[in-house]
Short mmCIF file of C-alpha atoms and ligand atoms in Angstrom, two decimals:
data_model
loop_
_atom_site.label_atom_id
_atom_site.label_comp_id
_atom_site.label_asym_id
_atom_site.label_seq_id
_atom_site.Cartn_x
_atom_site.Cartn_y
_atom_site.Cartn_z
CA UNK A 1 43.92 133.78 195.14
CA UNK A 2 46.96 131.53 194.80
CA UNK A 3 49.99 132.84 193.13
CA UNK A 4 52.87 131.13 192.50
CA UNK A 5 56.34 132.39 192.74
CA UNK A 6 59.32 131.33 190.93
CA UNK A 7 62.09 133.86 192.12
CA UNK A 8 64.85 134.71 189.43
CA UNK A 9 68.52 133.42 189.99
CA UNK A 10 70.11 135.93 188.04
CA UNK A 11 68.58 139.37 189.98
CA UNK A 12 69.18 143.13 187.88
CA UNK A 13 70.97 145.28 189.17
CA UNK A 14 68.85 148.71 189.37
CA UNK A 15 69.93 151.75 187.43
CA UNK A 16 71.12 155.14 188.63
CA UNK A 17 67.87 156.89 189.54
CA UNK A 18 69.29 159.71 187.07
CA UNK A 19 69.81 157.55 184.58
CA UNK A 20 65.86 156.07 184.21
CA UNK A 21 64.24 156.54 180.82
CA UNK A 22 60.98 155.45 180.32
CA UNK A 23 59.47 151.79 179.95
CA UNK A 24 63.39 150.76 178.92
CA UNK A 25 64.61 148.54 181.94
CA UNK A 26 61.93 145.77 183.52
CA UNK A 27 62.04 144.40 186.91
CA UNK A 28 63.10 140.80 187.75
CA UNK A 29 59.69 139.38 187.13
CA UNK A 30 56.21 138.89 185.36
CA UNK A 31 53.03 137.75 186.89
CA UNK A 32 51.02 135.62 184.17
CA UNK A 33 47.57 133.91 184.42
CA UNK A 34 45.65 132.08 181.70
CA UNK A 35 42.16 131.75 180.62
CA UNK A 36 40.14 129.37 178.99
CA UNK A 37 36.81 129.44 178.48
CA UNK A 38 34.75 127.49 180.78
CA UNK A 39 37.53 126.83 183.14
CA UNK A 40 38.11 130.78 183.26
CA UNK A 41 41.42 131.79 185.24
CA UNK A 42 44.26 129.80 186.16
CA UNK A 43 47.94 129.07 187.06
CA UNK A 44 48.55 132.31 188.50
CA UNK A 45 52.49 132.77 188.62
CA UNK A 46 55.54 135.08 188.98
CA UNK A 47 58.42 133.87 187.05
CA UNK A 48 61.68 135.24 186.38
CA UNK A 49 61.03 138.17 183.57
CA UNK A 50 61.77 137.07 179.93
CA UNK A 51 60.01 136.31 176.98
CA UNK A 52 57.30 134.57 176.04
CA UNK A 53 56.32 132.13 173.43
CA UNK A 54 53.50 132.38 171.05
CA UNK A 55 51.42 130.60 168.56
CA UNK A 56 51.82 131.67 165.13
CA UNK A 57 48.40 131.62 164.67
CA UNK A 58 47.82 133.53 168.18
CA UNK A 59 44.22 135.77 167.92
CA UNK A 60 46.61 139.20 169.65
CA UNK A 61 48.98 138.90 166.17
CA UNK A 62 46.40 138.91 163.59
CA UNK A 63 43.38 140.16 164.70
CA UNK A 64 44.42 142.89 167.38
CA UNK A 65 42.84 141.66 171.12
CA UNK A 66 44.74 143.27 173.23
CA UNK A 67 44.37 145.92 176.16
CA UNK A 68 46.40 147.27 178.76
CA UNK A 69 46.44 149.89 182.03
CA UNK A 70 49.29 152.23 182.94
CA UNK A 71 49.84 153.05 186.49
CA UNK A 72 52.78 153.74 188.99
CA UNK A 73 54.12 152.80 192.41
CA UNK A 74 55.37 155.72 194.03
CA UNK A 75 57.81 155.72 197.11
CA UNK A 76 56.66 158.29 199.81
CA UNK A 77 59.29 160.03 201.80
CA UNK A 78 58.70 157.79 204.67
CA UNK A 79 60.19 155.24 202.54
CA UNK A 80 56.72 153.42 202.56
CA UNK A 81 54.96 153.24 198.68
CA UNK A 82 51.66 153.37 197.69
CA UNK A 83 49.20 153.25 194.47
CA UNK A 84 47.11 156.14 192.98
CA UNK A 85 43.40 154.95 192.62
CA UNK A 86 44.34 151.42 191.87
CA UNK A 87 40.37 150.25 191.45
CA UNK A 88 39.76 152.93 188.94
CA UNK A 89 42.67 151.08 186.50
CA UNK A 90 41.06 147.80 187.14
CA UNK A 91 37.32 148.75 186.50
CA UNK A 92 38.60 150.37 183.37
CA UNK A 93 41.03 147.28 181.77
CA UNK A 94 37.66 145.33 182.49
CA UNK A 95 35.59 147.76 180.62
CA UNK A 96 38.12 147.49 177.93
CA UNK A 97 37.70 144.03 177.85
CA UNK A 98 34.48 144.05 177.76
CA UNK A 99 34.53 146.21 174.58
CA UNK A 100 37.01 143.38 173.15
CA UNK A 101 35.39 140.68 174.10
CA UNK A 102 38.27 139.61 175.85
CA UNK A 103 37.53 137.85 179.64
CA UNK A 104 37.07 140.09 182.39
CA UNK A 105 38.88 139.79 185.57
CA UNK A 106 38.05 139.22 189.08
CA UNK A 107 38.65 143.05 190.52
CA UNK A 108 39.54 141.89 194.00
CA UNK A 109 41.65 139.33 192.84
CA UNK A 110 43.34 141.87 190.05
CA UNK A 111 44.26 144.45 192.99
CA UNK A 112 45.81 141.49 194.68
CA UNK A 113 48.00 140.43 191.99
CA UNK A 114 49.12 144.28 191.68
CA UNK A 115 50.10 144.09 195.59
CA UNK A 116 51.79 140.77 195.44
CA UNK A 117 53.93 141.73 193.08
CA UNK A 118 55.24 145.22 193.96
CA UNK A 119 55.55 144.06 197.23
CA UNK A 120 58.09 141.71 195.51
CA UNK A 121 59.58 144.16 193.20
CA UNK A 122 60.12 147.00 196.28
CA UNK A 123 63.86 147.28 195.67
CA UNK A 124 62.67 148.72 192.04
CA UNK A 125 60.53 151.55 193.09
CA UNK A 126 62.83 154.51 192.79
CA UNK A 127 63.17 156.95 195.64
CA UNK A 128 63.86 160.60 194.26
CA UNK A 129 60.51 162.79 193.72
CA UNK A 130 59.14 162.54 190.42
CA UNK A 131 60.35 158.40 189.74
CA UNK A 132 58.12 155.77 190.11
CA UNK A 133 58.21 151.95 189.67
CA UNK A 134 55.70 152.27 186.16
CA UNK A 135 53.16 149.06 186.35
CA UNK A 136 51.76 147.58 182.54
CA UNK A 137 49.02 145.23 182.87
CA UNK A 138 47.91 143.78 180.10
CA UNK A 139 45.77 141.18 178.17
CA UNK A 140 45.69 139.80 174.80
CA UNK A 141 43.69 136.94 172.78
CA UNK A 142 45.45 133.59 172.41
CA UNK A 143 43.63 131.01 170.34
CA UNK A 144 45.76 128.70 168.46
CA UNK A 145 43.53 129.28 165.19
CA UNK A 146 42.57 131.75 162.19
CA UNK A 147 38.66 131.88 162.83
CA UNK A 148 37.97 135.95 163.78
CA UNK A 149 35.45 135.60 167.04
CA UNK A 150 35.58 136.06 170.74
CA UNK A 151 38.29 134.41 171.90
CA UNK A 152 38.33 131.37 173.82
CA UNK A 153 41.94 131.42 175.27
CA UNK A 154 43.82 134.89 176.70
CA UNK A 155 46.87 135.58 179.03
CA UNK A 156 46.78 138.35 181.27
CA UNK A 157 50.35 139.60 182.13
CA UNK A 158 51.99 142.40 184.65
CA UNK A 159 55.43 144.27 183.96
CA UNK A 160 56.76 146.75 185.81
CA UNK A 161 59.70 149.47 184.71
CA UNK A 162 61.17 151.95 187.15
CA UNK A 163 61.17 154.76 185.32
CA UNK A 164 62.71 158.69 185.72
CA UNK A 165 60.76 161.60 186.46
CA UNK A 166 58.60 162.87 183.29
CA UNK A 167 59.95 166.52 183.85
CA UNK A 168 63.57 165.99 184.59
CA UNK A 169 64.38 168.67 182.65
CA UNK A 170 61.59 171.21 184.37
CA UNK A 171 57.86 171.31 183.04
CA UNK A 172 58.40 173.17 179.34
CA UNK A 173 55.13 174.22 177.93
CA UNK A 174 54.57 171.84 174.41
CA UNK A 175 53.84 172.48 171.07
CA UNK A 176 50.74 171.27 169.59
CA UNK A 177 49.66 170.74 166.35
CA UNK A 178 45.46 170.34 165.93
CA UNK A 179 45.20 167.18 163.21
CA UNK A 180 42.78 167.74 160.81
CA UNK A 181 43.39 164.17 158.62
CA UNK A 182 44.02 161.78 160.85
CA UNK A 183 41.26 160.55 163.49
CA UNK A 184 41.95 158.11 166.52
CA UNK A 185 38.70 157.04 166.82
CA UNK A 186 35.51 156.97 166.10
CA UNK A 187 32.00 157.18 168.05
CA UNK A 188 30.42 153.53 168.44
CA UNK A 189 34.75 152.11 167.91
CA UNK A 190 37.17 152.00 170.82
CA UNK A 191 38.08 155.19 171.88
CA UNK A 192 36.93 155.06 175.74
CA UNK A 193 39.01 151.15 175.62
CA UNK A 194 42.72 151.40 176.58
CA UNK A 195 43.33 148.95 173.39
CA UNK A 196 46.76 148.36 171.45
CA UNK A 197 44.90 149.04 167.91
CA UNK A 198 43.80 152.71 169.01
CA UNK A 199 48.13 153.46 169.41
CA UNK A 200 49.39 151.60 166.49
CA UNK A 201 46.14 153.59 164.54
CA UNK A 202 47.60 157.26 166.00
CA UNK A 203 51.17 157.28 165.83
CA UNK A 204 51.59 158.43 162.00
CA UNK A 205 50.16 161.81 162.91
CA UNK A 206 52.23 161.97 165.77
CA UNK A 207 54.84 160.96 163.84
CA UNK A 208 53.89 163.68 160.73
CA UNK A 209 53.42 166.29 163.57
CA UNK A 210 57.04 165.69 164.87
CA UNK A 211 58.67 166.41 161.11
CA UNK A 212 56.76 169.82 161.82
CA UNK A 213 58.48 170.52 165.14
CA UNK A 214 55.58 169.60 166.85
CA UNK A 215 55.54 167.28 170.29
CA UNK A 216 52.08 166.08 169.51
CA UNK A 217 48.69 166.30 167.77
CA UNK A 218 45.16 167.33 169.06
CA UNK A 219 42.49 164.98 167.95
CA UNK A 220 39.27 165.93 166.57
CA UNK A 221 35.86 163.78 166.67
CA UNK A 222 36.10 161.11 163.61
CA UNK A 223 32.61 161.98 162.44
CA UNK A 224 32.92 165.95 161.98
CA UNK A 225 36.13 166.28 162.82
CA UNK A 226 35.01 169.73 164.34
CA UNK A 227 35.26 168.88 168.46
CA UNK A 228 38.03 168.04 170.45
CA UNK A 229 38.80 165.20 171.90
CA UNK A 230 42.27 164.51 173.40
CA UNK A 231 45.79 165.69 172.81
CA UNK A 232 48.48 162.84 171.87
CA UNK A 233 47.57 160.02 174.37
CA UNK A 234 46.49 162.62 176.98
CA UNK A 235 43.19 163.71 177.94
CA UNK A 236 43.08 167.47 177.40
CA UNK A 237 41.71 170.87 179.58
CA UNK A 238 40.99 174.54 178.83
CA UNK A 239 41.00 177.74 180.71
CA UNK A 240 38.75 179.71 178.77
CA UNK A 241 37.29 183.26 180.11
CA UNK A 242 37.92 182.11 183.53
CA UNK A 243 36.08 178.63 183.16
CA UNK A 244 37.42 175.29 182.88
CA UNK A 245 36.34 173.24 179.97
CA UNK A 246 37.31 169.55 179.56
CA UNK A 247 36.03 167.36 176.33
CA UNK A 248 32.85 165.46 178.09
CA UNK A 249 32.83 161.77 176.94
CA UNK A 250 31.33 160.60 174.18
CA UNK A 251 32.62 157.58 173.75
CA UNK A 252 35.36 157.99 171.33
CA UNK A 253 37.89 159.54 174.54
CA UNK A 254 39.55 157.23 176.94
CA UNK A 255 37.71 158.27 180.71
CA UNK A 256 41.51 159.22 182.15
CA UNK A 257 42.11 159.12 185.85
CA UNK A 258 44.27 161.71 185.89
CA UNK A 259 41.37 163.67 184.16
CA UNK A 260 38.62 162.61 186.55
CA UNK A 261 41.40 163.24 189.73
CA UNK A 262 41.68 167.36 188.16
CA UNK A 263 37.98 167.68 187.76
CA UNK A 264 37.63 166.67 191.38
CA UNK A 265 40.33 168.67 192.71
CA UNK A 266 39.22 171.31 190.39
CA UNK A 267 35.92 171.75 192.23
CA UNK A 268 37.17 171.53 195.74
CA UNK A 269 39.42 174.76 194.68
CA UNK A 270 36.18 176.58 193.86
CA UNK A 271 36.80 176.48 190.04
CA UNK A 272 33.42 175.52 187.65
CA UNK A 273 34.48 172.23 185.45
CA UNK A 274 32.26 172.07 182.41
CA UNK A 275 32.40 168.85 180.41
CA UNK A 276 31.22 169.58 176.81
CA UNK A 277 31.55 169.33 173.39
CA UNK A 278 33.99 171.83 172.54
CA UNK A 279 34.37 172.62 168.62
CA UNK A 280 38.13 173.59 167.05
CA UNK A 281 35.53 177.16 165.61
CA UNK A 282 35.36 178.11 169.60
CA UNK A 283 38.73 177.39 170.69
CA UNK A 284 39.73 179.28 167.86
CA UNK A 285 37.96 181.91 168.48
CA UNK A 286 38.70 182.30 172.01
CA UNK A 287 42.28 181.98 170.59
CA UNK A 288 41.60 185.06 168.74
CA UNK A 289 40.32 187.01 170.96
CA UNK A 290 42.72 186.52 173.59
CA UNK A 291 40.66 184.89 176.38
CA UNK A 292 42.07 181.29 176.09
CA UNK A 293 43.94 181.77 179.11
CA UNK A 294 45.30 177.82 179.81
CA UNK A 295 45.73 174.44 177.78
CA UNK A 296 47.03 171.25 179.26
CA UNK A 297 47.06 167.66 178.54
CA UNK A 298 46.71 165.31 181.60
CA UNK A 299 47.34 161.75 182.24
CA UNK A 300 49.39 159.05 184.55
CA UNK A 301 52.60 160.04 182.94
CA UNK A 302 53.02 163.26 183.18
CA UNK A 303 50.58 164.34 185.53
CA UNK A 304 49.59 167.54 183.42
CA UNK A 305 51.45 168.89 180.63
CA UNK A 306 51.09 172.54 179.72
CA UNK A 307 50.27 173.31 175.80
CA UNK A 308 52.64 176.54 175.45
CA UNK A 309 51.45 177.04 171.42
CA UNK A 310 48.59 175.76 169.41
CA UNK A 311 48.53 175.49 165.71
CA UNK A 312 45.45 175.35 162.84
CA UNK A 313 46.39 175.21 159.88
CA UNK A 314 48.67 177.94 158.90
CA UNK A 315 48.69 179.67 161.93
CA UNK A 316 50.28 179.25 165.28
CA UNK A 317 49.14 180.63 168.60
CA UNK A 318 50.54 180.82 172.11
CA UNK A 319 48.96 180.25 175.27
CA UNK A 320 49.66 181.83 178.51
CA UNK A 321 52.68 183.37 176.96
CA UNK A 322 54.46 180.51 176.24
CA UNK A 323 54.72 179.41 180.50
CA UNK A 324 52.92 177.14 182.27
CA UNK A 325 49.90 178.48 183.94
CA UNK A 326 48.68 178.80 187.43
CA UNK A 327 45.71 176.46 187.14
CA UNK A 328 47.65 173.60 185.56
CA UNK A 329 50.93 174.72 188.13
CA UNK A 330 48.24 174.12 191.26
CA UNK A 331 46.84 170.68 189.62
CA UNK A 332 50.56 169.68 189.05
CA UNK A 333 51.48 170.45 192.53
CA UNK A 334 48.47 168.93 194.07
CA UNK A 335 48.17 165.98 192.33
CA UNK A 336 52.02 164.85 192.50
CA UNK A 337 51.78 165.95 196.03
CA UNK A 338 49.01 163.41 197.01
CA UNK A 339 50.89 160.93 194.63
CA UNK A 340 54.53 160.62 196.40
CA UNK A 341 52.84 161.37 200.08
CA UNK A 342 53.66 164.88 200.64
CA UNK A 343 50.46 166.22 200.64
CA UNK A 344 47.54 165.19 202.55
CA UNK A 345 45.14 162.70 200.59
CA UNK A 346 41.90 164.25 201.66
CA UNK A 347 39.98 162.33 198.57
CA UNK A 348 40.71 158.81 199.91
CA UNK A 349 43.48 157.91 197.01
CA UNK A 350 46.12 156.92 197.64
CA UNK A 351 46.98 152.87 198.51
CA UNK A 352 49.27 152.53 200.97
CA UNK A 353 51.01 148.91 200.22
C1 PLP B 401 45.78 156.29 179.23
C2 PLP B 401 45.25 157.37 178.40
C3 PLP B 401 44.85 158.61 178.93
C4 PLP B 401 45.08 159.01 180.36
O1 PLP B 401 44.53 158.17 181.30
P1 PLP B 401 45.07 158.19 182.78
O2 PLP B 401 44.20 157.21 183.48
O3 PLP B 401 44.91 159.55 183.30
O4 PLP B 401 46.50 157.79 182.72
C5 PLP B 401 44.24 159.52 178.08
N1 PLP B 401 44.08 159.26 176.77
C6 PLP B 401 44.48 158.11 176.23
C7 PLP B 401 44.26 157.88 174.78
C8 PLP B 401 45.09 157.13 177.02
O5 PLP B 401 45.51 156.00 176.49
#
């Protein structure tokens, strides 16, 4: 595909690698493309990174179409940098477009737009283990008018921030609080679509849960609100009795990469991965009876992120004795391993740029 690049004058300088927060500083530039219907694609560009203009009437400002992807470039220690399953973000932001009736996008000529521009924005991918340059893709609805139907005009954009490691600090087990009010979606809505509405929808509980000391909430299904679904915007896992258990899905859970890369890696280290419906009674139970033995959250960000204490209700539980486990330890290790090239990518991941 032709892309056109408009290089920026004024170039950023880029941060202390110790000094990278998350999604706060932006590379020099943006890729943009537009769509119309019946003419479908065009004027694919890379312009200087700044802001954009919008109609006031713009389809993404009143009636919510928009969807995005989150994924990272990570420098190996040969200096070289690579993606992490790069097709498996595409084929998803197309599902989720499908689901918003927002266009879809050519996948070959999505994964070249991805290499095109972090080949231009190298000099941002930080080098330290544990950085990464973090990549946003994303697509919203932009019909000049007030009508609600499919739209007729979106913009599909690419940022990129380097960002700091997630556990600068060391991995600290979190505390979770299980949301019985609150529901992020429902079966038959958006849950498995990585769309803005689902976020905006979830972050009072998150926000309730943090008064409460809490770092995040675990959803429950929005019809019973009896099985698990995900914790904060992570998919979630259980080591229960010796067997992994994982929230199969339904619908109303976003498919996570991270969650399909554990369940593969899971397997190849001999461990049984059951995807089921798993009700808040049984976890509770096993709770009770001592044999919940793990409990971590997984997803592009963090990689995995142990759950250290559990609460229902009144009561509060801890996991594992408070420390990260040795299951979610091993996934951690392998998966970050594969990620910044220090361990051997036997699955075929890993896209070297
Ligand atoms: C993005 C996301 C995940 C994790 O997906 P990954 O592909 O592993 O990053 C899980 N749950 C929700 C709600 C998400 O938005």
């Amino acid at each position: 595909m032709k892309i056109t690049i408009t290089k920026t004058t004024t170039p950023n300088v880029m941060p202390p690698e110790e000094k990278l927060g998350f999604g706060k500083v932006f590379t020099d530039h943006m890729f943009i493309m537009d769509y119309e219907e019946g003419k479908g694609w065009y004027d694919a560009r890379i312009v200087p990174f700044g802001n954009i203009s919008l109609h006031p009437a713009s389809t993404v400002l009143h009636y919510g179409a928009e969807i995005f992807e989150g994924l990272k470039a990570y420098r190996r220690s040969d200096g070289g940098v690579q993606l992490f399953r790069p097709m498996e973000n595409i084929r998803r932001m197309n599902n989720s477009a499908e689901r918003m009736s927002l266009p879809l996008l050519d996948e070959k000529d999505a994964l070249e737009i991805l290499e095109t521009f972090v080949r231009l924005e190298e000099r941002f991918v930080p080098k330290s283990f544990g950085t990464s340059l973090y990549l946003r893709p994303f697509m919203f609805g932009n019909d000049e008018a007030l009508g609600v139907h499919a739209v007729k005009r979106a913009t599909f954009m690419l940022i990129a921030s380097p960002s700091g490691s997630y556990y600068a600090e060391g991995i600290n087990p979190v505390k979770i609080m299980i949301e019985s009010e609150d529901v992020r979606t429902v079966r038959g809505g958006t849950g498995y679509a990585k769309c803005g509405g689902n976020y905006a929808a979830s972050t009072r509980a998150g926000e309730r849960a943090a008064k409460k000391g809490y770092s995040q909430v675990l959803w429950l299904d929005g019809v019973e609100r009896k099985y698990i679904e995900e914790v904060g915007a992570m998919n979630v896992m259980f080591k229960i009795d010796g067997e992994i258990i994982t929230p199969m899905l339904t619908g109303s859970i976003l498919p996570g990469i991270t969650r399909k890369s554990c369940i593969e890696v899971l397997k190849t280290m001999g461990y049984t991965v059951t995807e089921r419906l798993l009700s808040v009674d049984e976890l509770v139970q096993a709770m009770e009876a001592g044999k919940l033995e793990e409990a971590w959250g997984c997803g592009t960000a963090a990689v995995v992120s142990p759950i250290g204490k559990l609460a229902y209700g009144d009561k509060e539980y801890e996991i594992g004795g408070g420390k990260i486990g040795e299951v979610t330890q091993k996934l951690y290790d392998i998966l970050t391993g594969i990620q910044w090239g220090k361990v051997e990518d036997t699955f075929g991941w890993v896209h070297k740029l």
